Coordinates of C-alpha atoms in Angstrom, one line a residue:
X1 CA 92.9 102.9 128.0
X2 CA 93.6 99.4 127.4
X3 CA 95.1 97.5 123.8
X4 CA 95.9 94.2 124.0
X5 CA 99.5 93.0 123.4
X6 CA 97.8 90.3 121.1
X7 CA 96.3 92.9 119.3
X8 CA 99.7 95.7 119.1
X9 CA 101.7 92.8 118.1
X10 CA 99.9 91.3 114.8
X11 CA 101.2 89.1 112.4
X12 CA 101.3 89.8 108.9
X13 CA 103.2 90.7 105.6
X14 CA 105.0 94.0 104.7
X15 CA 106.4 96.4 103.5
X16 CA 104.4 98.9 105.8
X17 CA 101.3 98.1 108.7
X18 CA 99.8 101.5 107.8
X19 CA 100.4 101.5 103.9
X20 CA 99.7 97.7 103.2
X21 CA 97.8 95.9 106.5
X22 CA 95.7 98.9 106.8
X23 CA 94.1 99.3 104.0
X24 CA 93.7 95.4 103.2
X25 CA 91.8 95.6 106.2
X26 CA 90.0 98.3 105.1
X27 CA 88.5 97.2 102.3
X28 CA 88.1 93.1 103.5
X29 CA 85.7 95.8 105.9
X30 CA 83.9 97.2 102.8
X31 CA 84.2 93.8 101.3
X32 CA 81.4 92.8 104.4
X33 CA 79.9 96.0 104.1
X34 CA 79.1 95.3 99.9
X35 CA 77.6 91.8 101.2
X36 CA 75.5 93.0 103.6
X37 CA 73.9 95.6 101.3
X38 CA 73.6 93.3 97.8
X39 CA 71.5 91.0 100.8
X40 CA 69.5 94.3 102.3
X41 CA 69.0 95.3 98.7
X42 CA 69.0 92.6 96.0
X43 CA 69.0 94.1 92.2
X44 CA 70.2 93.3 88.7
X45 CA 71.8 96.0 88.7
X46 CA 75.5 95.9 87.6
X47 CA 77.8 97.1 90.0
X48 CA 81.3 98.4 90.6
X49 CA 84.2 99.6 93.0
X50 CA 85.8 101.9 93.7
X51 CA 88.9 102.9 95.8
X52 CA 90.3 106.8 96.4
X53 CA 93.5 107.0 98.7
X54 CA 94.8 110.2 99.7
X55 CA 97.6 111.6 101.4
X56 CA 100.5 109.7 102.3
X57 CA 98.5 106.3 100.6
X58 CA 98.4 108.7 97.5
X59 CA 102.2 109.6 97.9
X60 CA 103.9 106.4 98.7
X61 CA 101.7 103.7 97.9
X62 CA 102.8 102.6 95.0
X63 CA 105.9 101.4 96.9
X64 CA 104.2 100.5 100.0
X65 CA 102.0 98.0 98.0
X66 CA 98.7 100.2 98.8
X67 CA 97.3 99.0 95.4
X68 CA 97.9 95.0 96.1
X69 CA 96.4 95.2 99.9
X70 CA 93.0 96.7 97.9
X71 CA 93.3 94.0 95.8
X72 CA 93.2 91.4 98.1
X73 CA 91.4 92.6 100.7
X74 CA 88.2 93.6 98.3
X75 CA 88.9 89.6 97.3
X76 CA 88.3 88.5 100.8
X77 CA 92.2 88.3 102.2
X78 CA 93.6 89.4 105.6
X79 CA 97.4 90.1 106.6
X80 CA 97.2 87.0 109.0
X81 CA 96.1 85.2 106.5
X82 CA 98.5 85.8 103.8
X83 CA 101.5 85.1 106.1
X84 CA 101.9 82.4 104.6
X85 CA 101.1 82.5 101.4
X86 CA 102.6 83.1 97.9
X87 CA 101.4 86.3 97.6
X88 CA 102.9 87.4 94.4
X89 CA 101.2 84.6 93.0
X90 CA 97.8 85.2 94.2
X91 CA 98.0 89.0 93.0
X92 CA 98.7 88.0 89.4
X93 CA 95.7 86.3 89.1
X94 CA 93.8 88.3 91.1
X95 CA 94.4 91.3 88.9
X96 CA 93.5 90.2 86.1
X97 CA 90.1 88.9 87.4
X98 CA 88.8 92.2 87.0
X99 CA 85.5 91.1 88.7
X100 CA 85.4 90.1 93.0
X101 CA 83.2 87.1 94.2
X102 CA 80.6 88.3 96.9
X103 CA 79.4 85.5 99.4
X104 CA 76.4 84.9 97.7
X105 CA 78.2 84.1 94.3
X106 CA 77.0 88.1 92.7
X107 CA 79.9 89.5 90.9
X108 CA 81.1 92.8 91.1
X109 CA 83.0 94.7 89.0
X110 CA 86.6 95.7 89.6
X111 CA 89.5 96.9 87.5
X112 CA 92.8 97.7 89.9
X113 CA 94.3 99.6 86.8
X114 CA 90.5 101.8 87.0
X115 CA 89.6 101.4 89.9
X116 CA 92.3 102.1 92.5
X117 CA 92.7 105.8 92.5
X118 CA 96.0 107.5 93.8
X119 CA 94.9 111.4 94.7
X120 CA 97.9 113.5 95.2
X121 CA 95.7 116.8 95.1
X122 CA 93.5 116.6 98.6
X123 CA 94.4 115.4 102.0
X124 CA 91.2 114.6 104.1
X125 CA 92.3 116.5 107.5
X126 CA 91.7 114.0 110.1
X127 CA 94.4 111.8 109.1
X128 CA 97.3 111.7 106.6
X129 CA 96.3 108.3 105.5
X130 CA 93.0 108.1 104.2
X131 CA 91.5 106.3 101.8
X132 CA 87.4 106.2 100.7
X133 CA 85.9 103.1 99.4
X134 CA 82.9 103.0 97.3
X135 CA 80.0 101.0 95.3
X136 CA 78.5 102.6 92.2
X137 CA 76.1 101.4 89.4
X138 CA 76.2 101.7 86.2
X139 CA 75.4 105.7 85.9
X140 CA 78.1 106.3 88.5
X141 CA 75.6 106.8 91.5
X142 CA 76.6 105.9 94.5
X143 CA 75.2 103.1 96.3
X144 CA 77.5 102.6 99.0
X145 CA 80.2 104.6 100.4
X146 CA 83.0 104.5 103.9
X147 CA 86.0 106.5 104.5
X148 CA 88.6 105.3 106.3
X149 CA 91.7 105.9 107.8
X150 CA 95.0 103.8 108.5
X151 CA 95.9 105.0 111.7
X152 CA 99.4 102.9 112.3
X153 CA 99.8 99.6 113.2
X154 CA 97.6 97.6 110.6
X155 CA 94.8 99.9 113.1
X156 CA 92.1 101.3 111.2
X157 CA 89.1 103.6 112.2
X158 CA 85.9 104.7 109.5
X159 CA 85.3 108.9 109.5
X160 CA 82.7 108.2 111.9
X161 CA 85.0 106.5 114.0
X162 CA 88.1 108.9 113.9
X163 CA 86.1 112.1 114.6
X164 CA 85.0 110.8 118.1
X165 CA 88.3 110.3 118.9
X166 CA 90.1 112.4 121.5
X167 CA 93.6 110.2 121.1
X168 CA 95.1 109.3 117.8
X169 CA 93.7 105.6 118.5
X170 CA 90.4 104.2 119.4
X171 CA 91.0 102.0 122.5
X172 CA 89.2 100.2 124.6
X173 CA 88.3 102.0 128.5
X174 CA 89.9 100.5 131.2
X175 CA 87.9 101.5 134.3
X176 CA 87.1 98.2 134.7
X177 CA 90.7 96.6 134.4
X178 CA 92.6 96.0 137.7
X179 CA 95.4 98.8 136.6
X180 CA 93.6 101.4 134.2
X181 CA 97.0 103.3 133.6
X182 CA 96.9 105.3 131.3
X183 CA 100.2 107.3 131.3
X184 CA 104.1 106.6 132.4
X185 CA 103.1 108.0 136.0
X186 CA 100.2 106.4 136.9
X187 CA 102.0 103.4 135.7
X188 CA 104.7 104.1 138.1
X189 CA 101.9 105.0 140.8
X190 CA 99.8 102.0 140.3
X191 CA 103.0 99.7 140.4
X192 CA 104.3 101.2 143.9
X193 CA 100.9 100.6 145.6
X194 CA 100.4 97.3 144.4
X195 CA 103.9 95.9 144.4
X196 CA 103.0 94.4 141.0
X197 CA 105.7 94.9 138.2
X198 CA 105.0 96.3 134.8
X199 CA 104.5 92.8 132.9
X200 CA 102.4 91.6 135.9
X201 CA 100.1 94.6 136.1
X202 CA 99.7 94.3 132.4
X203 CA 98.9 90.8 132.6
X204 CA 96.5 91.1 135.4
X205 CA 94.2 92.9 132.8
X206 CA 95.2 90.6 129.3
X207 CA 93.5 87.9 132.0
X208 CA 90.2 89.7 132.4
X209 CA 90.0 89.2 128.9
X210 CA 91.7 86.2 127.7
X211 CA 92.2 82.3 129.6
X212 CA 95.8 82.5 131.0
X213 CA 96.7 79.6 128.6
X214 CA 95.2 82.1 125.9
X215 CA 97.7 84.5 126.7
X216 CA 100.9 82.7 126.7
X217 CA 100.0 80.6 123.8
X218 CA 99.2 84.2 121.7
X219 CA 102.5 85.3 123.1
X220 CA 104.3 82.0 122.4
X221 CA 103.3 82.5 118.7
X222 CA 104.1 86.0 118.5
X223 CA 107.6 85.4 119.2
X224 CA 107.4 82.5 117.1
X225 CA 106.7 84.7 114.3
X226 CA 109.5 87.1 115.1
X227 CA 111.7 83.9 115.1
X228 CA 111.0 82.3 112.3
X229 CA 111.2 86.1 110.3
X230 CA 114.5 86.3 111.3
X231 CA 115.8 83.1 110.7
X232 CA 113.9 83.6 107.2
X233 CA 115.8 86.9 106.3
X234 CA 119.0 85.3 107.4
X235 CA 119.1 82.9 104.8
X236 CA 117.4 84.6 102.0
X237 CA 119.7 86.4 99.7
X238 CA 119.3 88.4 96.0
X239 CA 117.9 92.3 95.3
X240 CA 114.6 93.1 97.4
X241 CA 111.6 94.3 94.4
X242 CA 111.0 97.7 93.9
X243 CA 113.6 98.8 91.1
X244 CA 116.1 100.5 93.4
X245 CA 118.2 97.6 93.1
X246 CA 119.0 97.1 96.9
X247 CA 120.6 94.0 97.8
X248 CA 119.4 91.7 100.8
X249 CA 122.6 92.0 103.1
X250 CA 122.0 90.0 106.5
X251 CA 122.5 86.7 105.2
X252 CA 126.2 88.2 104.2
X253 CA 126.5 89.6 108.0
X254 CA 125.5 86.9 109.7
X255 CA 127.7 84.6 107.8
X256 CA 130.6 87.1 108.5
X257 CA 130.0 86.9 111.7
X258 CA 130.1 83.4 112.5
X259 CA 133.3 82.7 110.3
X260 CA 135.1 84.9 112.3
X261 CA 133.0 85.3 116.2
X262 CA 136.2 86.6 117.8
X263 CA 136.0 89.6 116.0
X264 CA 132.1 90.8 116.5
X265 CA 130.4 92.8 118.7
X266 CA 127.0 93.4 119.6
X267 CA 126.3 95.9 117.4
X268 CA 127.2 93.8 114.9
X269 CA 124.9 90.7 115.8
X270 CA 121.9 93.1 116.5
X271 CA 122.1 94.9 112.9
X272 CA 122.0 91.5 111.3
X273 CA 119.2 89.9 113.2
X274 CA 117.3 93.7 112.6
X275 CA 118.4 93.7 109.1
X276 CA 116.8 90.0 108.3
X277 CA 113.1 91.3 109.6
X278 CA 113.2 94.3 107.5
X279 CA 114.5 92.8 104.4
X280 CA 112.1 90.2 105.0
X281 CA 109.3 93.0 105.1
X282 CA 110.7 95.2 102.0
X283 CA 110.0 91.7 100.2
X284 CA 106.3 91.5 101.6
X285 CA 107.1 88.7 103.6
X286 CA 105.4 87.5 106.9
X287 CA 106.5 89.9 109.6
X288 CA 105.2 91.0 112.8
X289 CA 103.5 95.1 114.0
X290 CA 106.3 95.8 116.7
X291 CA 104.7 98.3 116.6
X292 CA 104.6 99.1 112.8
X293 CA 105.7 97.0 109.7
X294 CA 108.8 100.1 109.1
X295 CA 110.2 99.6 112.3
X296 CA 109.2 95.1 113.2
X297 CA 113.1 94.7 113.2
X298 CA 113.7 96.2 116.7
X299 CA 111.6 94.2 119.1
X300 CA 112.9 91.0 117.5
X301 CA 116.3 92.1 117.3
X302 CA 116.6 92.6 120.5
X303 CA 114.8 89.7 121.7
X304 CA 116.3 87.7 119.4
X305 CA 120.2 88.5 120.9
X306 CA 118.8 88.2 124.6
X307 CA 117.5 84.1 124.0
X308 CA 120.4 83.4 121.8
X309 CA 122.9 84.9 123.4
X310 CA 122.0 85.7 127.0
X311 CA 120.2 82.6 127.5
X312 CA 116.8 84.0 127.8
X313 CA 114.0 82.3 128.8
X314 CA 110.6 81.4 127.5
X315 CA 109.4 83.6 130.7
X316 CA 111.7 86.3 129.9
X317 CA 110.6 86.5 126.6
X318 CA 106.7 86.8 128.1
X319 CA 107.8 90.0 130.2
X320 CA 109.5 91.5 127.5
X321 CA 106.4 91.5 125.7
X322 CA 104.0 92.6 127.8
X323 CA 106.2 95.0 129.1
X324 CA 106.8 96.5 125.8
X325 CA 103.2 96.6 125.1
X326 CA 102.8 98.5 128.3
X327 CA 104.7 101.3 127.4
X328 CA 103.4 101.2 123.2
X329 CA 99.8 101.4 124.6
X330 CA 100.9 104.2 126.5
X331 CA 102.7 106.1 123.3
X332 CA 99.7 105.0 121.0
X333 CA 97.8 106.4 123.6
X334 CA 99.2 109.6 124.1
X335 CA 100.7 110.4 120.9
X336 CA 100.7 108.2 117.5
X337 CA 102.9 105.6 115.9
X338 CA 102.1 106.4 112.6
X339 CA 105.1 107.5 110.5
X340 CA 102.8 109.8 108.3
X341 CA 101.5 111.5 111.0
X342 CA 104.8 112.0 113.2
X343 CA 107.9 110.8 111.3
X344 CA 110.0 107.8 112.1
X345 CA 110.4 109.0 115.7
X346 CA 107.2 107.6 116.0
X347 CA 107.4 104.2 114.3
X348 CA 111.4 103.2 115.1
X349 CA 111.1 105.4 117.9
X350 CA 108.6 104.0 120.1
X351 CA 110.1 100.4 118.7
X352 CA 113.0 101.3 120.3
X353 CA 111.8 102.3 123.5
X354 CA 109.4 99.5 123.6
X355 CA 112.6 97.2 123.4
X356 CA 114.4 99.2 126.1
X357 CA 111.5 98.9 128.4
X358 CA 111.2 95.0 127.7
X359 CA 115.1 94.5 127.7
X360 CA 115.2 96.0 131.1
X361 CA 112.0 94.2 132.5
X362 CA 113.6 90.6 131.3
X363 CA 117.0 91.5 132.8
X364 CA 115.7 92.6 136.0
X365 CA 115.5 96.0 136.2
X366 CA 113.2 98.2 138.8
X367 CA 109.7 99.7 137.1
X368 CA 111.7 103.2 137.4
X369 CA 114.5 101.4 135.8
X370 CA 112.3 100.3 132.9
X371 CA 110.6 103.7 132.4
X372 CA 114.2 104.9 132.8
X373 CA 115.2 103.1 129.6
X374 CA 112.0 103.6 127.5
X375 CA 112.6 107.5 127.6
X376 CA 116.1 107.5 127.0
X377 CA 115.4 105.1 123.7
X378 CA 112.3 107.7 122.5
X379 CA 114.3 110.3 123.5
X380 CA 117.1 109.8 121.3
X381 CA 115.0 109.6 118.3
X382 CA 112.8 112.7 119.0
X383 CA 112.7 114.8 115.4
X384 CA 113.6 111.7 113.5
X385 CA 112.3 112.2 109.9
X386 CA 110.3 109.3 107.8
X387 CA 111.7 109.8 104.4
X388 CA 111.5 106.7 102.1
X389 CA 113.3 106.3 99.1
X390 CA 111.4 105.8 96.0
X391 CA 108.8 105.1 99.0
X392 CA 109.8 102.1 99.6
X393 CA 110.7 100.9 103.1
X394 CA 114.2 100.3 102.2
X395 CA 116.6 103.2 102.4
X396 CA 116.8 104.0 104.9
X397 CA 114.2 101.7 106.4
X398 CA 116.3 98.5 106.7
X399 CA 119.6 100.0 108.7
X400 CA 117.6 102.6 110.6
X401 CA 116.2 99.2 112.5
X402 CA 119.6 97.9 113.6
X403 CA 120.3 101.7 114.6
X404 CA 116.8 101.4 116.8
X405 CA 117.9 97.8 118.3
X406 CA 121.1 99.3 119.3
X407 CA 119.9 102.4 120.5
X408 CA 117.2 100.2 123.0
X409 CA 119.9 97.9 124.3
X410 CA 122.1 101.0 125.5
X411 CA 119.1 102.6 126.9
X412 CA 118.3 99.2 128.7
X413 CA 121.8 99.2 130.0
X414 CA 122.5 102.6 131.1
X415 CA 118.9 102.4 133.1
X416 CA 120.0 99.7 134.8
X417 CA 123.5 101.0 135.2
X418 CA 121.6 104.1 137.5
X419 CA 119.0 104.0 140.1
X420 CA 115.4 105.0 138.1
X421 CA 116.0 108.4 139.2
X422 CA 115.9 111.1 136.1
X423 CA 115.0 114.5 135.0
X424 CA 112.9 113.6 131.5
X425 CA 109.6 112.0 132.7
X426 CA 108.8 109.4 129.7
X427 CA 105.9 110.9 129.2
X428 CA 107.0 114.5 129.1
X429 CA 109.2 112.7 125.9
X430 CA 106.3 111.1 124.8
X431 CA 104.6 114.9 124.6
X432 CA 107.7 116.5 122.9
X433 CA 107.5 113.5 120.1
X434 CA 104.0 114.2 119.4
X435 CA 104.9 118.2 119.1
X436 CA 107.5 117.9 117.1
X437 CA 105.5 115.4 115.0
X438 CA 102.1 118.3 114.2
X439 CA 105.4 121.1 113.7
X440 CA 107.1 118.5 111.1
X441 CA 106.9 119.5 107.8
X442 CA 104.2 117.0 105.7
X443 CA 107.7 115.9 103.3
X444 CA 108.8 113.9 106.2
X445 CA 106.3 112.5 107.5
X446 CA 106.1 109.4 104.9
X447 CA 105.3 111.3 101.8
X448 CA 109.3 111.5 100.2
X449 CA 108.9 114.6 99.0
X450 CA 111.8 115.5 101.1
X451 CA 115.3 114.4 103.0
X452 CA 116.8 111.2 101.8
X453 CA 113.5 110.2 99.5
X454 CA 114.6 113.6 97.1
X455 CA 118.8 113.5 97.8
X456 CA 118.9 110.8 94.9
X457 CA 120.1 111.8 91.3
X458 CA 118.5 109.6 88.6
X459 CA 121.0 109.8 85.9

């Protein structure tokens, strides 16, 4: 299997990559779809959409922003795109427009207080998140339909797409890359007989597809990103939207923490830097997959600490990412990182132990060393429970980033602390997540029907 570390690191705006980047690209899909048809099959007729979403879209999207990523998407937006943008702004006018401009200047009907359609009653079994997009006239005959499914990740596959899968994401073969790994052991394999590292293997097949300028410039502006939406969410300040009423706190940490250095800890400066990405991302903000919107705090956190405080450098930063997307290709491969489909083990999770694996890679560590740390970060997350709030990727969303940051630099450090020589294979952890995942209860997994999301009395 091979994905790209351009494409599991994306940049866009929050709260959530499968509840908000997944659909908008969804329908800016059907969006194309709708053109292509009015040009195959020109009439007067007049014409409207509509959007279903089921599942955990159905449950939580009201406070993942489900509803605005149709709007702007039918209108021609992507996540990329809107990074930066006022999008507040643009929604207000767009939702009143009540109409969306094809290419050709046709106009088709569309009402987001009609037309948008949250079904709590029927999940469509292939995946939790699901959502089915489709042109009528004006009887209400269909003229155009697509079902799709946000798969994790701001990843999305149609219902043709999905059902020919035989992992939870459709990936590109990799017989003809140089290393074609497609678990932890044939990672470990391919490294020992080629004497390549982890980040070098992985960049040996990034260059059969991209110019080696390509590839550092597209991870020079990914860490860019994750930069600038920390240093963003370190100075914003005020209550995030949502009506829970939760304050931004980083900006209050990191102050603290400079006004008085003698007395912090790393703990401290890793929870603030973690903090600022997710607050940034409960506000809809520019953010970056790492690997999901819920858990984008980790990865930069951790990078983030290692530049600023450990003097990283711009190399370091360049393993760390390809060495993290090594072992989040692997998990996406072999399992999912889709909090409705596995819980938060799988979003924060595999965050976490992409950071590990990274942290460890920069800092020197062996290849057993880094698949050391990887496990030991997943594995200390294993039956972790996605259970928004009001479902809204706040509580307990923001802190459970600085936890995952934390959790990936102790993994990092023990690994290296020890010789690469354990009893948990990482991917025998990555099988247990995915297990305990299909035996979790549907109320955890991104719904809030139970744990934290239903422990809240509303006086």
């Amino acid at each position: 299997m091979f994905i790209s570390v351009l494409n599991l690191f994306k940049i866009g705006i929050g709260p959530s990559s499968s509840h908000t980047m997944g659909p908008m690209m969804a329908a800016n899909d059907f969006r194309g779809r709708i053109n292509q048809f009015v040009v195959a099959s020109p009439s007067n007729k007049v014409m409207h959409v509509r959007c279903v979403l089921k599942g955990s879209l159905a449950f939580t999207g009201k406070g993942h922003a489900t509803d605005r990523a149709v709007v702007l998407g039918l209108h021609g937006y992507t996540p990329e795109a809107l990074s930066v943008q006022d999008v507040n702004a643009l929604i207000a006018k767009l939702w009143v427009t009540h109409s969306i401009m094809l290419d050709n200047g046709a106009a088709i009907t569309f009402n987001p207080d009609n037309d948008i359609i949250f079904d709590r009653n029927e999940t469509l079994p292939q995946h939790p998140n699901g959502m089915v997009y489709t042109l009528l006239d004006e009887n209400e005959e269909i003229l155009l339909t697509e079902t799709y499914f946000s798969i994790g990740g701001g990843f999305i596959n149609t219902l043709a797409e999905i059902n020919q899968l035989s992992a939870p994401l459709r990936m590109e073969s990799a017989k003809s890359f140089p290393f074609p790994f497609d678990s932890a052991r044939s990672m470990l394999q391919m490294s020992q007989q080629s004497n390549y590292s982890i980040a070098d293997m992985k960049r040996a097949n990034e260059l059969m597809k991209l110019s080696a300028n390509e590839l550092d410039e597209g991870l020079d502006k990914i860490w860019h990103a994750m930069q600038r939406c920390i240093e963003n969410g370190l100075t914003a300040e005020g209550q995030l939207p949502g009506g829970l009423k939760v304050s931004r706190r980083a900006k209050t940490l990191f102050n603290q923490l400079h006004q008085d250095p003698g007395k912090t800890t790393l703990n401290d400066w890793l929870c603030a830097y973690a903090m600022a990405v997710n607050e940034e991302n409960a506000a809809g903000h520019m953010v970056v997959t790492a690997p999901t919107n819920g858990a984008a705090g980790v990865i930069p956190a951790v990078l983030y600490y290692m530049v600023k405080h450990e003097n990283g450098s711009i190399e370091n930063v360049r393993d760390f990412l390809l060495t993290a997307a090594a072992i989040g290709g692997i998990i996406k491969h072999r399992s999912s990182i889709s909090g409705a489909e596995v819980g938060c083990q799988g979003e924060v999770g595999s965050a976490a132990a992409m950071a590990a694996a990274g942290l460890c890679a920069a800092q020197g560590g062996t290849v057993k060393q880094i698949e050391n740390a990887a496990e030991i970060a997943l594995e200390h997350h294993l039956g972790m429970t996605c259970d928004p709030v009001g479902g809204l990727v706040q509580v307990p969303c923001i802190e459970r980033n600085g936890f995952g940051a934390i959790k990936a630099h102790t993994a990092a450090a023990l690994a290296r602390r020890g010789t690469g020589e354990h009893f948990m294979p990482l991917d025998n952890c990555i099988a247990a997540m995915k297990q305990t995942g299909l035996e979790m209860s549907h109320k955890y997994k991104e719904t809030s029907l139970g744990g934290l999301a239903v422990s809240i009395t509303e006086c």
